[in-house]
C-alpha cells in the first residue's frame, strides 16, 4: 500500500467511474429497493453511487491521495454508495450500519457494481462497541452520519472510532448537520436545534424531531489529533470543494469565515448548517 498522504496535492484518480456491471444483481437491487418502498431510480437510491463519485471521491482524493490497498472503514454506510466509490479507488473497505435493511440493499449494490469482494459489509445493531482490533483502519469515513447517532451513544462511538484508527490515520467527517445552525438542515425547521429534545416529548407530545449534532464534543474527542484543515489552512478542503463544482464566490466566503474562526480553533467547514473536518491521529 502507498503511504496515506493527509494533505498531499490531490491527484486525479486513475480509476474509472463505478459502473453497474452485473445485470442480474442490478435487477435484484431494483426489486429489493421496490420492496423497501424506495424508488430504484432516485438519486439517493440507484443514483447514489454517482452522487458520491462527484462528492466523497473528491474528499478521499484531496485528503488521502492514493488509497490503493488502504484499509478504510465507512461508519454508517447506508446503501454503501461511498464505500463503492472508495473500493473503486482501490481501498479495502469495511462498511457498517445499524440498519439491517440498508445493509441488505448495500450488499446488492456492491454486487451490481462488481466490488462485493472489496467491501466487507456488516450489520451492527449497536456501534458503541466495534468488532475490530485496535488500529485496524487507515481511514475512517463518517459522511452524514454522526447526527443520527443517539446523543448518549456519541461519546462511546467516538471513542471506538479513535480505538480502531491506526496511528497516523485519517478521520474524514463531512456533510454532518450542525446543532449550532439556526436551521436544521434535514428537516428545514428553524430554531429546532436550539430547544431541548425533552420539549418534543413532554410539551409537543411527539417523537423527538431531527436535530443536528453539536460539533464541540466531536472537536473535544479528537483534540489530541491534528486538524488537517487548520494545519493546511483549508487547502485540501477547498481543493475537494472545487473539484465538486462549488462556486468560487462560496469558496471565498468560506475562506473569509475561516480566517475569523481559526483563532478559536475552528477550521474551515465548521461554521455552516452542516459541518466537515478531517483529523489525523498522532503517529
Ligand atoms: C445519511 S445515511 C449515511 C450516508 C452515507 N454515509 C453516505 O456516504 O452517503 C445515515 C446512516 O447512518 C446510519 N446510522 C444511524 N445511527 C447509526 C449508528 N449509531 N451507528 C452507525 N450507523 C448509524 C443509518 O442507518 C443510515 O444508514
Short mmCIF file of C-alpha atoms and ligand atoms in Angstrom, two decimals:
data_model
loop_
_atom_site.label_atom_id
_atom_site.label_comp_id
_atom_site.label_asym_id
_atom_site.label_seq_id
_atom_site.Cartn_x
_atom_site.Cartn_y
_atom_site.Cartn_z
CA UNK A 1 0.00 0.00 0.00
CA UNK A 2 1.17 3.55 -0.71
CA UNK A 3 1.51 5.78 2.34
CA UNK A 4 -1.58 7.78 3.21
CA UNK A 5 -0.85 11.41 2.42
CA UNK A 6 -3.09 13.55 4.53
CA UNK A 7 -2.50 16.82 2.79
CA UNK A 8 -0.60 15.99 -0.34
CA UNK A 9 -1.72 17.64 -3.58
CA UNK A 10 -4.80 15.91 -4.91
CA UNK A 11 -4.13 13.54 -7.72
CA UNK A 12 -6.68 12.81 -10.34
CA UNK A 13 -7.84 9.31 -9.77
CA UNK A 14 -6.80 6.83 -12.41
CA UNK A 15 -9.92 4.84 -11.56
CA UNK A 16 -12.85 4.94 -13.94
CA UNK A 17 -16.22 5.92 -12.57
CA UNK A 18 -18.03 2.97 -10.97
CA UNK A 19 -20.43 1.30 -13.38
CA UNK A 20 -23.15 -1.28 -12.92
CA UNK A 21 -21.59 -4.43 -14.34
CA UNK A 22 -23.90 -7.23 -13.16
CA UNK A 23 -27.35 -7.10 -14.72
CA UNK A 24 -28.81 -9.92 -12.62
CA UNK A 25 -27.69 -8.21 -9.41
CA UNK A 26 -28.98 -4.91 -10.73
CA UNK A 27 -32.43 -6.47 -11.21
CA UNK A 28 -32.27 -7.84 -7.64
CA UNK A 29 -31.20 -4.44 -6.33
CA UNK A 30 -34.12 -2.74 -8.06
CA UNK A 31 -36.60 -5.34 -6.84
CA UNK A 32 -35.31 -5.14 -3.26
CA UNK A 33 -35.44 -1.31 -3.32
CA UNK A 34 -39.04 -1.51 -4.53
CA UNK A 35 -39.93 -3.93 -1.72
CA UNK A 36 -38.47 -1.43 0.73
CA UNK A 37 -40.74 1.29 -0.68
CA UNK A 38 -37.83 3.06 -2.40
CA UNK A 39 -37.64 4.29 -5.97
CA UNK A 40 -34.64 2.49 -7.53
CA UNK A 41 -34.19 5.42 -9.93
CA UNK A 42 -33.99 8.00 -7.16
CA UNK A 43 -30.62 9.76 -6.99
CA UNK A 44 -30.32 8.76 -3.30
CA UNK A 45 -31.02 5.09 -4.11
CA UNK A 46 -29.98 3.81 -7.56
CA UNK A 47 -28.13 7.04 -8.36
CA UNK A 48 -26.36 7.34 -5.00
CA UNK A 49 -23.00 6.00 -6.19
CA UNK A 50 -22.94 8.57 -9.00
CA UNK A 51 -23.66 11.32 -6.46
CA UNK A 52 -20.79 10.20 -4.22
CA UNK A 53 -18.42 9.81 -7.16
CA UNK A 54 -18.88 13.58 -7.57
CA UNK A 55 -18.73 14.13 -3.80
CA UNK A 56 -16.94 11.77 -1.41
CA UNK A 57 -14.41 10.78 -4.10
CA UNK A 58 -13.00 14.30 -4.04
CA UNK A 59 -12.74 14.28 -0.25
CA UNK A 60 -10.84 11.00 -0.33
CA UNK A 61 -8.52 12.22 -3.08
CA UNK A 62 -7.89 15.64 -1.53
CA UNK A 63 -7.14 14.34 1.98
CA UNK A 64 -5.75 10.86 1.46
CA UNK A 65 -4.36 10.89 -2.07
CA UNK A 66 -3.73 7.37 -3.27
CA UNK A 67 -5.80 4.89 -1.24
CA UNK A 68 -4.80 1.78 -3.15
CA UNK A 69 -4.76 -1.01 -0.57
CA UNK A 70 -5.70 1.28 2.33
CA UNK A 71 -7.98 -0.22 4.99
CA UNK A 72 -10.99 2.09 5.08
CA UNK A 73 -13.97 1.94 7.43
CA UNK A 74 -17.22 3.58 6.42
CA UNK A 75 -19.17 4.26 9.59
CA UNK A 76 -22.91 4.41 8.79
CA UNK A 77 -22.70 3.27 5.18
CA UNK A 78 -26.42 3.24 4.32
CA UNK A 79 -26.58 1.68 0.80
CA UNK A 80 -22.76 1.68 0.57
CA UNK A 81 -22.52 4.42 -2.07
CA UNK A 82 -19.38 5.97 -0.55
CA UNK A 83 -17.96 2.52 0.12
CA UNK A 84 -18.37 1.57 -3.53
CA UNK A 85 -16.57 4.78 -4.51
CA UNK A 86 -13.72 4.04 -2.05
CA UNK A 87 -13.46 0.44 -3.31
CA UNK A 88 -13.35 1.71 -6.91
CA UNK A 89 -10.40 3.91 -5.88
CA UNK A 90 -8.65 0.77 -4.63
CA UNK A 91 -9.36 0.80 -0.88
CA UNK A 92 -10.16 -2.34 1.03
CA UNK A 93 -13.43 -1.31 2.63
CA UNK A 94 -15.32 -2.35 5.74
CA UNK A 95 -18.78 -0.80 5.88
CA UNK A 96 -21.09 -0.86 8.89
CA UNK A 97 -24.61 0.30 9.65
CA UNK A 98 -27.21 -0.20 12.38
CA UNK A 99 -29.99 -0.68 9.81
CA UNK A 100 -30.28 -4.28 8.55
CA UNK A 101 -32.43 -3.19 5.56
CA UNK A 102 -29.77 -0.70 4.46
CA UNK A 103 -27.09 -3.39 4.71
CA UNK A 104 -29.20 -5.84 2.68
CA UNK A 105 -29.60 -3.27 -0.11
CA UNK A 106 -25.92 -2.27 0.21
CA UNK A 107 -24.95 -5.91 -0.42
CA UNK A 108 -26.86 -5.95 -3.71
CA UNK A 109 -25.49 -2.51 -4.59
CA UNK A 110 -21.89 -3.71 -4.13
CA UNK A 111 -22.66 -6.84 -6.16
CA UNK A 112 -24.15 -4.93 -9.11
CA UNK A 113 -21.11 -2.63 -9.18
CA UNK A 114 -18.80 -5.67 -9.07
CA UNK A 115 -16.99 -4.66 -5.86
CA UNK A 116 -18.50 -7.18 -3.41
CA UNK A 117 -15.08 -8.76 -2.86
CA UNK A 118 -13.63 -5.40 -1.75
CA UNK A 119 -16.41 -4.28 0.63
CA UNK A 120 -16.96 -6.19 3.87
CA UNK A 121 -20.49 -5.20 4.90
CA UNK A 122 -21.61 -5.69 8.48
CA UNK A 123 -24.88 -5.03 10.19
CA UNK A 124 -24.05 -3.90 13.75
CA UNK A 125 -27.11 -3.15 15.87
CA UNK A 126 -25.02 -1.19 18.38
CA UNK A 127 -21.92 0.69 17.23
CA UNK A 128 -20.77 1.66 20.73
CA UNK A 129 -18.57 -1.42 20.55
CA UNK A 130 -16.97 -2.22 17.19
CA UNK A 131 -15.87 -5.80 16.44
CA UNK A 132 -12.45 -4.73 15.14
CA UNK A 133 -8.99 -4.85 16.69
CA UNK A 134 -7.26 -1.67 17.82
CA UNK A 135 -5.59 0.24 14.97
CA UNK A 136 -7.37 -1.65 12.17
CA UNK A 137 -8.01 1.18 9.71
CA UNK A 138 -6.01 3.79 7.79
CA UNK A 139 -9.06 5.94 7.08
CA UNK A 140 -12.49 6.26 8.68
CA UNK A 141 -15.29 7.97 6.78
CA UNK A 142 -18.20 9.49 8.70
CA UNK A 143 -20.33 11.02 5.98
CA UNK A 144 -23.72 12.46 7.04
CA UNK A 145 -23.98 10.06 9.94
CA UNK A 146 -22.94 11.45 13.33
CA UNK A 147 -26.17 13.46 13.62
CA UNK A 148 -28.11 10.17 13.54
CA UNK A 149 -26.18 8.61 16.42
CA UNK A 150 -28.18 8.81 19.66
CA UNK A 151 -26.62 11.66 21.68
CA UNK A 152 -25.98 9.40 24.68
CA UNK A 153 -24.18 6.90 22.39
CA UNK A 154 -21.95 9.50 20.75
CA UNK A 155 -19.07 9.56 23.30
CA UNK A 156 -18.70 5.77 23.12
CA UNK A 157 -18.95 5.79 19.32
CA UNK A 158 -16.22 8.46 19.04
CA UNK A 159 -14.01 6.52 21.48
CA UNK A 160 -14.40 3.40 19.32
CA UNK A 161 -13.54 5.34 16.17
CA UNK A 162 -10.40 6.53 17.94
CA UNK A 163 -9.55 2.98 19.08
CA UNK A 164 -9.85 1.31 15.67
CA UNK A 165 -7.98 4.03 13.72
CA UNK A 166 -4.26 3.41 13.14
CA UNK A 167 -1.73 5.96 14.39
CA UNK A 168 -1.25 8.42 11.53
CA UNK A 169 -4.69 7.51 10.14
CA UNK A 170 -7.36 9.95 8.99
CA UNK A 171 -10.92 10.59 10.10
CA UNK A 172 -12.96 12.36 7.46
CA UNK A 173 -16.22 13.83 8.79
CA UNK A 174 -18.42 15.57 6.25
CA UNK A 175 -21.97 16.63 5.48
CA UNK A 176 -22.90 16.44 9.15
CA UNK A 177 -25.87 18.53 10.27
CA UNK A 178 -24.77 21.02 12.93
CA UNK A 179 -26.76 21.71 16.05
CA UNK A 180 -25.25 25.20 16.19
CA UNK A 181 -27.09 26.22 12.99
CA UNK A 182 -30.39 28.15 13.23
CA UNK A 183 -31.96 25.95 10.55
CA UNK A 184 -31.88 22.16 10.91
CA UNK A 185 -30.57 21.08 7.55
CA UNK A 186 -32.51 17.81 7.01
CA UNK A 187 -35.97 18.95 8.08
CA UNK A 188 -35.53 22.60 7.14
CA UNK A 189 -37.00 23.57 10.55
CA UNK A 190 -35.88 26.86 12.01
CA UNK A 191 -34.60 27.04 15.61
CA UNK A 192 -35.40 23.39 16.43
CA UNK A 193 -31.66 22.89 17.07
CA UNK A 194 -31.85 25.34 19.96
CA UNK A 195 -34.58 23.77 22.06
CA UNK A 196 -34.06 20.65 24.18
CA UNK A 197 -35.25 17.27 22.89
CA UNK A 198 -37.33 16.78 26.03
CA UNK A 199 -39.69 19.53 24.83
CA UNK A 200 -40.72 17.38 21.84
CA UNK A 201 -41.93 14.58 24.06
CA UNK A 202 -43.32 16.42 27.06
CA UNK A 203 -44.70 19.62 25.55
CA UNK A 204 -45.43 18.70 21.95
CA UNK A 205 -46.16 15.02 22.79
CA UNK A 206 -44.38 13.67 19.74
CA UNK A 207 -41.31 11.64 18.88
CA UNK A 208 -38.10 13.68 19.08
CA UNK A 209 -37.57 15.74 15.95
CA UNK A 210 -34.37 15.57 13.94
CA UNK A 211 -31.57 17.72 15.40
CA UNK A 212 -28.06 18.41 14.21
CA UNK A 213 -25.12 17.19 16.25
CA UNK A 214 -23.14 19.59 18.40
CA UNK A 215 -19.66 19.73 16.81
CA UNK A 216 -17.96 20.75 20.07
CA UNK A 217 -17.91 17.27 21.71
CA UNK A 218 -16.54 15.91 18.43
CA UNK A 219 -13.77 18.52 18.47
CA UNK A 220 -13.05 17.56 22.09
CA UNK A 221 -12.96 13.84 21.27
CA UNK A 222 -10.23 14.44 18.67
CA UNK A 223 -8.33 17.19 20.49
CA UNK A 224 -5.11 15.13 20.53
CA UNK A 225 -5.33 14.78 16.75
CA UNK A 226 -4.04 17.20 14.13
CA UNK A 227 -6.88 19.07 12.48
CA UNK A 228 -5.74 18.86 8.86
CA UNK A 229 -7.97 21.77 7.85
CA UNK A 230 -6.28 24.03 10.40
CA UNK A 231 -2.85 22.70 9.54
CA UNK A 232 -3.12 23.34 5.79
CA UNK A 233 -5.33 26.44 6.24
CA UNK A 234 -8.20 24.85 4.33
CA UNK A 235 -6.27 23.96 1.18
CA UNK A 236 -7.45 20.35 0.96
CA UNK A 237 -11.00 21.40 1.86
CA UNK A 238 -11.03 23.98 -0.96
CA UNK A 239 -9.44 21.56 -3.41
CA UNK A 240 -12.17 19.00 -2.72
CA UNK A 241 -14.97 21.57 -3.00
CA UNK A 242 -13.52 23.00 -6.22
CA UNK A 243 -13.50 19.50 -7.69
CA UNK A 244 -17.11 19.06 -6.52
CA UNK A 245 -18.02 22.17 -8.50
CA UNK A 246 -18.53 24.65 -5.67
CA UNK A 247 -18.56 28.25 -6.92
CA UNK A 248 -15.53 30.44 -6.32
CA UNK A 249 -17.77 33.01 -4.56
CA UNK A 250 -18.81 30.39 -1.98
CA UNK A 251 -15.22 29.28 -1.53
CA UNK A 252 -14.09 32.87 -0.96
CA UNK A 253 -16.82 33.28 1.65
CA UNK A 254 -15.80 30.04 3.39
CA UNK A 255 -12.15 31.18 3.44
CA UNK A 256 -13.07 34.59 4.83
CA UNK A 257 -15.21 32.99 7.57
CA UNK A 258 -12.42 30.54 8.38
CA UNK A 259 -9.93 33.36 8.88
CA UNK A 260 -12.25 34.66 11.61
CA UNK A 261 -12.88 31.30 13.29
CA UNK A 262 -9.31 29.89 13.03
CA UNK A 263 -8.00 31.74 16.11
CA UNK A 264 -10.71 29.89 18.10
CA UNK A 265 -9.57 26.50 16.79
CA UNK A 266 -12.47 26.22 14.33
CA UNK A 267 -11.39 25.13 10.89
CA UNK A 268 -12.96 25.89 7.53
CA UNK A 269 -16.19 23.97 7.10
CA UNK A 270 -17.16 24.10 10.79
CA UNK A 271 -19.47 27.10 10.63
CA UNK A 272 -22.23 26.04 8.24
CA UNK A 273 -25.58 24.30 8.69
CA UNK A 274 -23.65 21.09 8.09
CA UNK A 275 -20.02 20.80 9.05
CA UNK A 276 -16.96 18.92 7.97
CA UNK A 277 -13.46 18.39 9.30
CA UNK A 278 -10.61 15.98 8.80
CA UNK A 279 -8.23 14.89 11.54
CA UNK A 280 -5.01 12.90 11.58
CA UNK A 281 -4.27 10.68 14.56
CA UNK A 282 -0.85 11.19 16.13
CA UNK A 283 1.67 8.71 14.75
C1 LIG B 1 -27.50 9.58 5.61
S1 LIG B 1 -27.06 7.94 5.88
C2 LIG B 1 -25.32 7.87 5.61
C3 LIG B 1 -24.88 8.13 4.27
C4 LIG B 1 -23.56 7.55 3.83
N1 LIG B 1 -22.54 7.51 4.87
C5 LIG B 1 -23.01 8.32 2.63
O1 LIG B 1 -21.82 8.45 2.47
O2 LIG B 1 -23.80 8.80 1.83
C6 LIG B 1 -27.05 7.75 7.63
C7 LIG B 1 -26.85 6.30 8.03
O3 LIG B 1 -26.41 6.26 9.38
C8 LIG B 1 -26.90 5.08 9.94
N2 LIG B 1 -26.82 5.17 11.40
C9 LIG B 1 -27.66 5.76 12.27
N3 LIG B 1 -27.23 5.62 13.54
C10 LIG B 1 -26.05 4.93 13.48
C11 LIG B 1 -25.14 4.47 14.45
N4 LIG B 1 -25.34 4.69 15.76
N5 LIG B 1 -24.06 3.78 14.04
C12 LIG B 1 -23.85 3.56 12.71
N6 LIG B 1 -24.71 3.97 11.74
C13 LIG B 1 -25.80 4.65 12.11
C14 LIG B 1 -28.32 5.00 9.39
O4 LIG B 1 -28.86 3.70 9.50
C15 LIG B 1 -28.11 5.46 7.95
O5 LIG B 1 -27.92 4.38 7.08
#
